[in-house]
Coordinates of C-alpha atoms and ligand atoms in Angstrom, one line a residue:
M1 CA -3.8 -15.8 -31.1
A2 CA -5.9 -12.7 -31.9
K3 CA -3.9 -9.6 -32.2
L4 CA -4.8 -7.3 -29.4
D5 CA -6.4 -4.1 -30.8
L6 CA -4.7 -1.5 -28.7
P7 CA -4.1 2.2 -29.1
V8 CA -0.5 1.9 -28.7
Y9 CA 2.5 -0.4 -29.6
I10 CA 5.6 -1.3 -27.7
K11 CA 8.5 1.2 -28.4
Q12 CA 6.1 3.9 -29.7
E13 CA 7.3 7.2 -28.9
L14 CA 4.5 9.8 -28.2
T15 CA 3.6 12.9 -26.1
V16 CA 1.1 12.6 -23.4
T17 CA -0.5 14.7 -20.7
I18 CA -0.5 13.2 -17.1
I19 CA -4.0 13.2 -15.6
D20 CA -3.4 11.4 -12.3
L21 CA -1.1 9.7 -9.9
S22 CA -1.5 5.8 -9.3
Y23 CA -1.5 4.7 -5.7
Q24 CA 2.2 3.6 -6.5
G25 CA 3.1 7.0 -7.2
L26 CA 3.4 6.5 -11.1
G27 CA 2.1 9.3 -13.4
V28 CA -1.1 8.1 -15.4
A29 CA -1.8 9.1 -19.1
K30 CA -4.6 7.8 -21.2
V31 CA -4.5 7.3 -24.9
E32 CA -7.7 6.9 -26.2
G33 CA -8.9 5.8 -23.0
Y34 CA -5.9 3.3 -22.5
P35 CA -4.0 3.9 -19.4
L36 CA -0.3 4.3 -19.6
F37 CA 1.8 4.5 -16.3
I38 CA 4.9 6.5 -16.1
E39 CA 7.5 6.8 -13.6
G40 CA 8.5 10.0 -12.3
A41 CA 5.8 11.9 -14.2
L42 CA 3.4 14.1 -12.3
P43 CA 0.0 15.4 -12.9
D44 CA -0.5 18.1 -15.2
E45 CA 2.8 17.5 -16.7
V46 CA 3.2 17.0 -20.5
V47 CA 5.8 14.5 -21.3
D48 CA 7.5 12.6 -24.5
V49 CA 7.5 9.0 -23.4
R50 CA 8.6 5.6 -25.0
V51 CA 6.0 2.7 -24.4
T52 CA 8.0 -0.1 -22.5
K53 CA 5.4 -2.7 -21.8
I54 CA 1.8 -3.3 -22.9
T55 CA -0.8 -5.6 -21.5
K56 CA -4.7 -6.1 -22.4
H57 CA -5.9 -3.4 -20.0
F58 CA -2.8 -0.9 -19.2
G59 CA 0.9 -0.2 -20.2
Y60 CA 3.9 1.3 -19.0
A61 CA 6.1 3.9 -20.7
Q62 CA 9.5 5.6 -20.0
A63 CA 9.6 9.6 -19.6
L64 CA 12.1 10.7 -22.3
K65 CA 11.5 14.6 -22.2
W66 CA 9.3 17.0 -20.3
Q67 CA 7.5 19.4 -22.2
K68 CA 5.8 21.0 -19.3
F69 CA 6.7 20.6 -15.6
S70 CA 4.1 20.5 -12.6
P71 CA 4.3 23.4 -10.2
E72 CA 4.6 20.7 -7.5
R73 CA 7.7 19.2 -8.7
V74 CA 10.9 19.4 -6.6
T75 CA 13.4 19.8 -9.0
D76 CA 16.8 19.5 -6.7
V77 CA 16.2 15.8 -5.9
D78 CA 18.8 12.8 -6.0
N79 CA 17.5 10.5 -8.2
R80 CA 19.2 7.6 -6.4
Y81 CA 16.2 7.7 -3.7
L82 CA 13.7 7.4 -6.5
Q83 CA 15.4 4.6 -8.5
T84 CA 15.9 2.5 -5.1
G85 CA 12.3 3.1 -3.8
I86 CA 13.6 4.8 -0.7
A87 CA 11.6 7.8 -1.6
P88 CA 9.4 7.3 -4.3
L89 CA 7.4 10.7 -4.0
Q90 CA 10.6 12.8 -3.4
H91 CA 10.2 14.9 -6.5
M92 CA 6.8 16.1 -5.3
T93 CA 6.4 18.9 -2.9
Y94 CA 5.3 17.8 0.6
A95 CA 2.0 19.6 0.5
A96 CA 1.1 17.6 -2.9
Q97 CA 2.4 14.3 -1.1
L98 CA -0.2 15.0 1.6
D99 CA -3.0 15.9 -0.7
F100 CA -2.1 12.8 -2.8
K101 CA -2.5 10.6 0.2
R102 CA -6.0 12.0 1.0
K103 CA -7.0 11.7 -2.5
I104 CA -6.2 7.9 -2.3
V105 CA -8.6 7.5 0.3
T106 CA -11.4 9.5 -1.1
D107 CA -10.9 7.8 -4.6
L108 CA -11.3 4.3 -2.9
L109 CA -14.4 5.6 -1.0
K110 CA -15.9 7.2 -4.4
K111 CA -15.2 3.9 -6.0
A112 CA -17.2 1.9 -3.4
H113 CA -20.2 4.5 -3.3
L114 CA -19.3 5.9 0.0
E115 CA -18.5 9.4 -1.2
T116 CA -20.4 10.6 1.7
I117 CA -17.9 9.7 4.2
A118 CA -15.5 12.6 4.7
V119 CA -11.8 12.6 5.1
E120 CA -9.9 15.1 6.7
K121 CA -6.5 16.6 5.5
T122 CA -3.5 14.3 5.9
R123 CA -1.8 15.1 9.3
G124 CA 2.0 15.6 8.2
M125 CA 5.4 16.4 9.5
E126 CA 7.2 19.5 9.9
H127 CA 10.5 18.1 8.7
P128 CA 9.3 15.0 6.5
F129 CA 13.0 13.5 6.3
A130 CA 15.2 11.8 8.6
Y131 CA 12.3 10.2 10.3
R132 CA 12.8 6.5 10.4
N133 CA 13.9 5.0 13.8
K134 CA 14.9 1.7 12.2
A135 CA 17.0 0.6 9.0
Q136 CA 17.4 -2.4 7.6
V137 CA 20.3 -1.9 5.0
P138 CA 21.6 -4.8 2.6
V139 CA 25.6 -5.5 2.4
R140 CA 27.2 -6.4 -0.7
K141 CA 30.7 -6.3 -2.3
I142 CA 31.3 -3.6 -5.0
D143 CA 34.5 -2.9 -6.7
G144 CA 36.2 -5.5 -4.2
Q145 CA 35.0 -3.4 -1.1
L146 CA 32.1 -4.3 1.5
E147 CA 29.3 -1.6 0.9
I148 CA 26.1 -0.6 2.3
G149 CA 23.5 0.6 0.0
F150 CA 20.3 -0.4 -1.7
F151 CA 18.8 -2.0 -4.6
K152 CA 17.6 -0.3 -7.7
H153 CA 13.7 -1.1 -8.3
N154 CA 12.8 -4.7 -9.7
S155 CA 16.6 -5.2 -10.3
H156 CA 19.6 -6.7 -8.7
D157 CA 21.7 -3.4 -9.5
F158 CA 23.3 -2.5 -5.8
I159 CA 23.8 1.4 -5.2
P160 CA 26.0 1.9 -2.6
M161 CA 25.1 4.8 -0.2
D162 CA 25.9 6.4 2.8
N163 CA 23.1 8.7 3.6
F164 CA 19.7 7.1 3.4
L165 CA 17.6 10.4 3.5
I166 CA 14.5 8.9 5.5
Q167 CA 16.4 7.5 8.3
D168 CA 17.3 9.1 11.7
K169 CA 21.0 10.8 10.9
R170 CA 22.7 9.1 13.7
I171 CA 21.4 5.8 12.2
D172 CA 23.2 6.6 9.0
E173 CA 26.4 7.4 10.9
V174 CA 26.4 4.3 12.9
L175 CA 25.6 2.3 9.8
C176 CA 28.7 3.8 8.3
S177 CA 31.0 3.0 11.4
V178 CA 29.9 -0.7 11.4
R179 CA 30.5 -1.0 7.5
D180 CA 34.2 0.6 8.1
I181 CA 34.8 -2.0 10.9
L182 CA 33.6 -4.7 9.1
R183 CA 35.9 -3.7 6.2
E184 CA 38.8 -3.6 8.9
F185 CA 38.3 -6.9 10.0
H186 CA 38.0 -8.1 6.4
I187 CA 34.5 -9.6 6.9
R188 CA 32.8 -10.9 3.6
A189 CA 29.7 -9.3 2.4
Y190 CA 26.8 -11.8 1.2
N191 CA 26.6 -13.0 -2.7
E192 CA 23.1 -13.9 -3.3
V193 CA 24.1 -15.2 -6.9
Q194 CA 26.5 -17.8 -5.2
H195 CA 24.7 -17.7 -1.8
S196 CA 28.1 -17.2 -0.1
G197 CA 29.7 -14.6 2.1
V198 CA 28.7 -13.7 5.6
V199 CA 26.9 -10.4 6.4
R200 CA 23.8 -10.0 4.5
H201 CA 22.0 -6.8 6.3
I202 CA 22.8 -4.5 9.1
L203 CA 19.9 -3.6 11.2
V204 CA 20.1 -0.2 13.4
R205 CA 17.3 1.0 15.5
R206 CA 17.5 4.1 17.7
G207 CA 15.1 5.3 20.4
Y208 CA 13.7 8.7 19.5
Y209 CA 13.7 9.9 22.8
S210 CA 16.1 7.5 24.7
K211 CA 18.8 8.0 22.0
Q212 CA 19.7 4.3 22.6
V213 CA 21.1 2.3 19.7
M214 CA 20.9 -1.3 18.8
V215 CA 23.0 -2.8 16.0
V216 CA 22.2 -6.3 14.3
I217 CA 24.4 -7.9 12.1
V218 CA 22.5 -10.3 10.0
T219 CA 24.6 -13.2 8.9
R220 CA 24.4 -16.1 6.3
T221 CA 26.7 -18.1 8.6
A222 CA 26.3 -19.1 12.3
H223 CA 29.9 -18.3 12.7
L224 CA 30.8 -14.4 12.5
K225 CA 34.6 -14.2 12.8
Y226 CA 36.2 -11.5 15.2
A227 CA 32.5 -11.0 16.5
T228 CA 33.4 -10.0 20.0
E229 CA 36.2 -7.6 18.8
I230 CA 33.7 -6.1 16.0
A231 CA 31.3 -5.5 18.8
A232 CA 33.9 -3.8 21.1
K233 CA 35.1 -1.7 18.3
I234 CA 31.6 -0.6 17.5
Q235 CA 30.7 0.3 21.1
S236 CA 34.0 2.2 21.5
E237 CA 33.3 4.3 18.3
C238 CA 29.6 4.6 18.9
P239 CA 29.2 4.9 22.7
D240 CA 25.4 5.2 22.4
V241 CA 25.2 1.5 21.0
L242 CA 23.8 -0.3 23.8
S243 CA 23.4 -3.7 22.2
V244 CA 25.3 -5.5 19.5
Q245 CA 23.5 -8.7 18.2
Q246 CA 23.8 -11.2 15.6
N247 CA 20.8 -12.5 13.7
V248 CA 21.6 -15.9 11.5
N249 CA 19.7 -15.9 8.4
S250 CA 21.0 -19.0 6.2
A251 CA 18.1 -19.5 4.0
K252 CA 17.9 -18.2 0.4
T253 CA 15.3 -15.7 0.9
N254 CA 14.4 -11.9 0.4
V255 CA 13.1 -12.1 3.9
I256 CA 15.8 -10.2 6.1
L257 CA 15.6 -11.9 9.6
G258 CA 16.2 -15.5 10.6
A259 CA 14.8 -17.1 13.4
H260 CA 17.7 -16.9 15.6
T261 CA 19.4 -13.7 17.1
N262 CA 22.1 -13.8 19.9
V263 CA 23.7 -10.9 21.9
I264 CA 27.3 -10.3 21.2
A265 CA 27.7 -7.5 23.5
G266 CA 25.5 -5.4 25.8
T267 CA 21.7 -5.7 26.2
S268 CA 19.2 -7.7 24.3
E269 CA 16.7 -4.6 23.8
I270 CA 16.6 -1.1 23.9
E271 CA 13.9 1.3 25.3
D272 CA 11.9 4.3 24.0
Q273 CA 9.0 6.1 25.1
L274 CA 5.8 7.1 23.5
N275 CA 3.4 9.6 24.8
G276 CA 5.1 9.2 28.1
L277 CA 5.0 5.5 28.2
T278 CA 8.2 3.2 28.2
F279 CA 8.7 0.4 25.8
K280 CA 11.3 -2.3 25.7
I281 CA 12.1 -3.1 22.1
S282 CA 13.9 -6.3 21.0
A283 CA 15.5 -7.1 17.8
Q284 CA 12.7 -9.0 16.2
S285 CA 9.4 -7.0 17.5
F286 CA 7.3 -4.6 15.4
Y287 CA 7.7 -1.2 16.6
Q288 CA 6.2 1.8 14.5
I289 CA 9.0 3.3 12.7
N290 CA 8.1 6.9 12.8
P291 CA 7.8 7.9 16.4
Q292 CA 6.9 11.5 16.2
Q293 CA 3.8 10.6 13.7
T294 CA 2.8 7.5 15.9
E295 CA 2.3 9.9 18.9
I296 CA -0.1 11.8 16.8
L297 CA -1.8 8.6 15.4
Y298 CA -2.2 7.2 18.9
T299 CA -3.6 10.3 20.5
E300 CA -6.0 10.6 17.6
A301 CA -7.0 7.0 18.2
L302 CA -7.3 7.3 21.7
K303 CA -9.5 10.3 21.4
R304 CA -11.7 8.5 19.0
A305 CA -12.1 5.8 21.6
E306 CA -13.8 8.3 23.8
L307 CA -12.9 6.5 27.3
T308 CA -14.0 7.7 30.4
G309 CA -12.3 5.0 32.7
D310 CA -15.2 2.5 33.0
E311 CA -14.8 1.0 29.6
T312 CA -13.7 -2.7 28.5
V313 CA -11.6 -2.4 25.4
I314 CA -10.0 -5.0 23.1
D315 CA -6.8 -4.3 21.1
A316 CA -6.5 -6.7 18.3
Y317 CA -3.3 -6.6 16.6
C318 CA -1.7 -5.4 19.6
G319 CA 2.3 -5.7 18.8
I320 CA 4.3 -5.1 21.7
G321 CA 1.2 -3.2 23.5
T322 CA 1.7 0.3 22.6
I323 CA -1.8 1.1 21.8
S324 CA -3.1 -1.3 24.4
L325 CA -1.1 0.5 27.3
N326 CA -2.2 4.1 25.9
L327 CA -5.8 2.6 26.2
A328 CA -5.1 1.2 29.7
K329 CA -4.3 4.6 31.0
Q330 CA -7.9 5.7 30.4
A331 CA -10.0 2.5 30.5
K332 CA -10.9 -0.1 33.2
R333 CA -9.7 -3.0 31.4
V334 CA -7.8 -3.6 28.2
Y335 CA -7.5 -7.0 26.2
G336 CA -4.6 -7.3 23.8
V337 CA -4.1 -10.0 21.3
E338 CA -1.1 -10.5 18.8
I339 CA 0.2 -13.5 16.8
V340 CA 3.8 -13.1 17.7
S341 CA 4.6 -14.5 21.0
E342 CA 8.0 -12.5 21.7
A343 CA 5.9 -9.5 21.2
I344 CA 3.2 -10.5 23.8
T345 CA 6.5 -11.3 26.0
D346 CA 7.3 -7.7 25.4
A347 CA 4.0 -6.5 25.7
K348 CA 3.6 -7.9 29.3
R349 CA 7.0 -6.6 30.3
N350 CA 6.1 -3.1 29.1
A351 CA 2.9 -3.1 31.2
A352 CA 4.8 -4.1 34.3
V353 CA 7.5 -1.4 33.6
N354 CA 4.7 1.2 33.2
G355 CA 3.0 -0.2 36.2
L356 CA -0.3 -1.0 34.3
G357 CA -2.2 -3.8 35.8
N358 CA -5.5 -3.7 34.1
V359 CA -4.1 -5.2 30.8
T360 CA -4.5 -8.8 29.7
F361 CA -2.2 -10.1 26.9
K362 CA -2.8 -13.3 24.9
T363 CA -0.9 -14.6 22.1
G364 CA -2.7 -16.0 19.0
E365 CA -4.9 -15.1 16.2
A366 CA -7.2 -12.3 16.9
E367 CA -9.9 -13.9 15.0
K368 CA -9.8 -17.0 17.3
W369 CA -9.4 -14.6 20.6
M370 CA -12.4 -12.7 19.6
E371 CA -14.4 -15.5 19.2
K372 CA -13.1 -17.1 22.7
W373 CA -13.9 -13.6 24.4
Q374 CA -17.1 -13.5 22.8
T375 CA -18.2 -16.8 24.2
K376 CA -16.8 -15.9 27.4
G377 CA -19.2 -13.0 27.6
I378 CA -16.8 -10.2 27.5
K379 CA -18.5 -7.1 26.6
P380 CA -16.0 -4.6 25.1
N381 CA -17.4 -0.9 24.8
V382 CA -14.7 -0.1 22.4
I383 CA -12.8 -2.4 19.8
V384 CA -9.5 -1.2 18.4
V385 CA -8.0 -3.0 15.3
D386 CA -4.7 -2.2 13.8
P387 CA -4.3 -5.0 11.4
P388 CA -1.3 -5.8 8.7
R389 CA -1.9 -4.6 5.2
K390 CA -4.3 -7.6 4.3
G391 CA -6.7 -6.0 6.6
L392 CA -9.6 -8.0 8.7
T393 CA -11.2 -11.4 7.9
N394 CA -15.0 -11.8 7.8
S395 CA -14.9 -13.8 10.9
L396 CA -13.1 -11.2 12.9
I397 CA -15.6 -8.4 11.7
E398 CA -18.5 -10.7 12.7
S399 CA -16.9 -11.5 16.0
A400 CA -16.4 -7.7 16.6
C401 CA -19.9 -6.6 15.7
A402 CA -21.6 -9.6 17.6
M403 CA -20.0 -8.2 20.9
Q404 CA -21.8 -4.8 20.0
P405 CA -19.3 -2.4 21.1
D406 CA -20.3 1.2 20.9
R407 CA -17.6 2.2 18.7
V408 CA -14.7 0.2 16.6
V409 CA -11.4 2.4 16.0
Y410 CA -9.7 0.9 13.1
V411 CA -6.1 2.0 12.5
S412 CA -5.1 0.9 9.1
C413 CA -2.0 1.0 6.9
N414 CA -3.9 0.0 3.8
P415 CA -6.6 2.1 2.5
A416 CA -8.0 -0.3 0.0
T417 CA -8.5 -3.1 2.7
L418 CA -9.9 -0.5 5.0
V419 CA -12.7 0.6 2.6
R420 CA -13.5 -3.0 1.9
D421 CA -13.6 -3.6 5.7
I422 CA -15.9 -0.7 6.4
Q423 CA -18.4 -2.0 3.8
K424 CA -18.7 -5.0 6.0
F425 CA -18.9 -3.0 9.0
M426 CA -21.8 -1.3 7.4
E427 CA -23.9 -4.3 6.7
L428 CA -23.6 -5.4 10.0
G429 CA -24.9 -2.0 11.8
Y430 CA -22.0 0.1 11.9
N431 CA -21.2 3.4 10.2
V432 CA -18.3 5.8 9.8
S433 CA -19.3 8.5 12.5
Q434 CA -16.2 10.9 12.1
P435 CA -14.3 12.1 9.2
I436 CA -11.5 9.5 8.6
L437 CA -8.1 10.9 9.4
P438 CA -5.0 10.2 7.3
V439 CA -1.8 10.5 9.3
D440 CA 1.4 10.3 7.3
Q441 CA 3.7 7.8 8.8
F442 CA 5.7 7.6 5.6
P443 CA 6.6 10.9 4.1
Q444 CA 8.4 10.6 0.8
T445 CA 6.6 7.2 0.3
T446 CA 3.3 6.1 -1.2
H447 CA 2.1 4.4 1.9
V448 CA -1.0 5.8 3.8
E449 CA -2.2 5.4 7.1
C450 CA -5.7 6.3 8.4
V451 CA -7.5 6.2 11.8
T452 CA -11.5 5.6 11.2
V453 CA -14.2 5.3 13.8
L454 CA -17.2 3.1 13.2
S455 CA -20.0 3.5 15.6
R456 CA -23.1 1.2 16.2
T457 CA -26.1 2.6 14.3
N458 CA -29.7 2.0 16.0
L459 CA -29.9 -0.9 13.8
N460 CA -29.2 -3.3 16.6
D461 CA -31.0 -1.7 19.4
W462 CA -34.1 -3.5 19.1
D463 CA -32.5 -6.8 19.9
Ligands
SAH1 N1 -0.7 -2.1 17.2 C1 0.6 -2.2 17.3 C2 0.9 -3.4 16.1 C3 0.5 -3.0 14.7 S1 1.0 -4.1 13.5 C4 1.6 -1.0 17.0 O1 0.9 -0.1 16.8 O2 2.6 -1.2 17.1 C5 0.1 -5.5 13.3 C6 0.5 -6.4 14.2 O3 -0.4 -7.5 14.0 C7 1.9 -7.1 14.1 O4 2.5 -7.1 15.3 C8 1.7 -8.5 13.6 O5 2.6 -9.5 14.1 C9 0.1 -8.8 14.2 N2 -0.7 -9.9 13.5 C10 -0.8 -10.1 12.2 N3 -1.6 -11.1 11.7 C11 -2.3 -11.4 13.1 C12 -3.4 -12.2 13.4 N4 -3.9 -12.9 12.6 N5 -3.7 -12.2 14.8 C13 -3.1 -11.3 15.7 N6 -2.4 -10.5 15.5 C14 -1.8 -10.5 14.0

C-alpha cells in the first residue's frame, strides 16, 4: 500500500491554533491544509496537542496544554458532562453557543451557494440549564452498588451521577429516590456484557406546567420482583409521581425502550400544557423535551403560517398533534399524519380534550398520505413539516409542491438536511421568503433547531 503523504503522523506532538468549531463541537486546526479535530478546544485558542488518529482527509488530536485560552471559555465546568456527552458545549459561554448554532446554518447555506438567505440570531433561553422534561438514565452496578449515571463518550465506562445538569431538577431528585428504593429492595442492575441483571434504564418525565411525574422502569426481564411494593414506595416518597410503569426490553440492543409497557401503579399517562393547550403524554410518545423553547418554536412557526381562519393546513410528522392543534385554533381544517399509531391515538384524544373538532389525524407515512390527499383533491394553503433528522424525501417534497400551497413552514432539527431540502423546494418553485430562525431547543449541546418559511414564487402561477 502506498504510504499516505500527510503533514502529521500518529503520536506527533505539536502546537496548533484553533480556527473553527466543527458541527459536533470539536475544535478545528489546520496543519498545511490538513484538518485536525480536537475535543475541548475552542476557536482562537492555541493548544499543544498529540495526534491520536489519522485518515486520508482529516485527523484527531488530544489537547495536552493550552498556550492561549478563548475569551468565550467557561472555566468552572465539571468535565464529567463533557466526557459523557451530556453537555458537550458546556465549556463555551452561552452567547457563543448561540452564535455557533447560527453559524452552522449560515456555513451550510454558503456551501450550497445560498448565502443570500438570511439567518436570524438564535433564540436562546434565559437559564440554559435544567430544561429537559424527560430523562432516560442507564442503570449499572458499580463497586457492588446499583447506580444511575452516564457512559463516557465512545466507551463502556460508566460514570455514576446524581446531578444531570440539563434535566429538570425535580427529575434528578426522583431518579435518586428510585435508585435508592431499587437498592433497598436489592434489585439487580443490568449487565450488558453478560446480558444479565434486571433494571436497564429509568425513564422520568415531568410536566413543566402540570408538575405531574411519570416513572418508567425499563427491565430486561418481564418479572420485576416487588414491583407493587417498589411503586408504592416511590409514590409515598414522591407524591407528585402519578404514574409508575414497567417497560420490558429483553433484546441485546442500545435502543432504550422495548415494545411492551405496563402500568404498575397510577395512570398510563401524564399531561402537560403547551401554549394553553393540554396534551396527554404516554410513555412511548414523542414529546418535545424543552417545553419553554417549544412554546417559542411553535409560536414562531404559527406566526409564519399566517393563518386567518379560512385555511386548510397539512401537518406532516405530527407526533401527538402538538403543532396540529396550535394550527387548528387559527385554521379552518388541519390534516395531521404520523407514522407511530400510538401517537395518533394520543393526537385524537388531545384534539377532543381541547375541544378542537376541525382536525383529521391519519396513521402512516407522510409521503403516502400526502400523495393520497393530493389525489383526493385536498388543497392545503399551508403545509407544515417537522421531520426527523434525515429530513424529507424527494417524493414528499414533490407531493407538497404539486398541491401548490402558498407556504411551507419547515421545522427542522437538522440544518444539513434542511439546506438540502431547501434546494429541492427551490427547483420546484418555492423560495425562502423570510430569514431562517434558529431556536435553541438543546442548550449546552450541538443540536440546532430551525423554522424556515418557503413561499410559492410566480413560477407556477401561469399554469
Ligand atoms: N411535530 C411533532 C413531532 C415531531 S418529531 C412535535 O413537535 O412534537 C417527528 C415525528 O415524525 C415523530 O413523531 C416520528 O414518529 C414521525 N415520523 C418519522 N418518520 C415518519 C414518516 N415517514 N411519516 C410520518 N411520520 C414520521
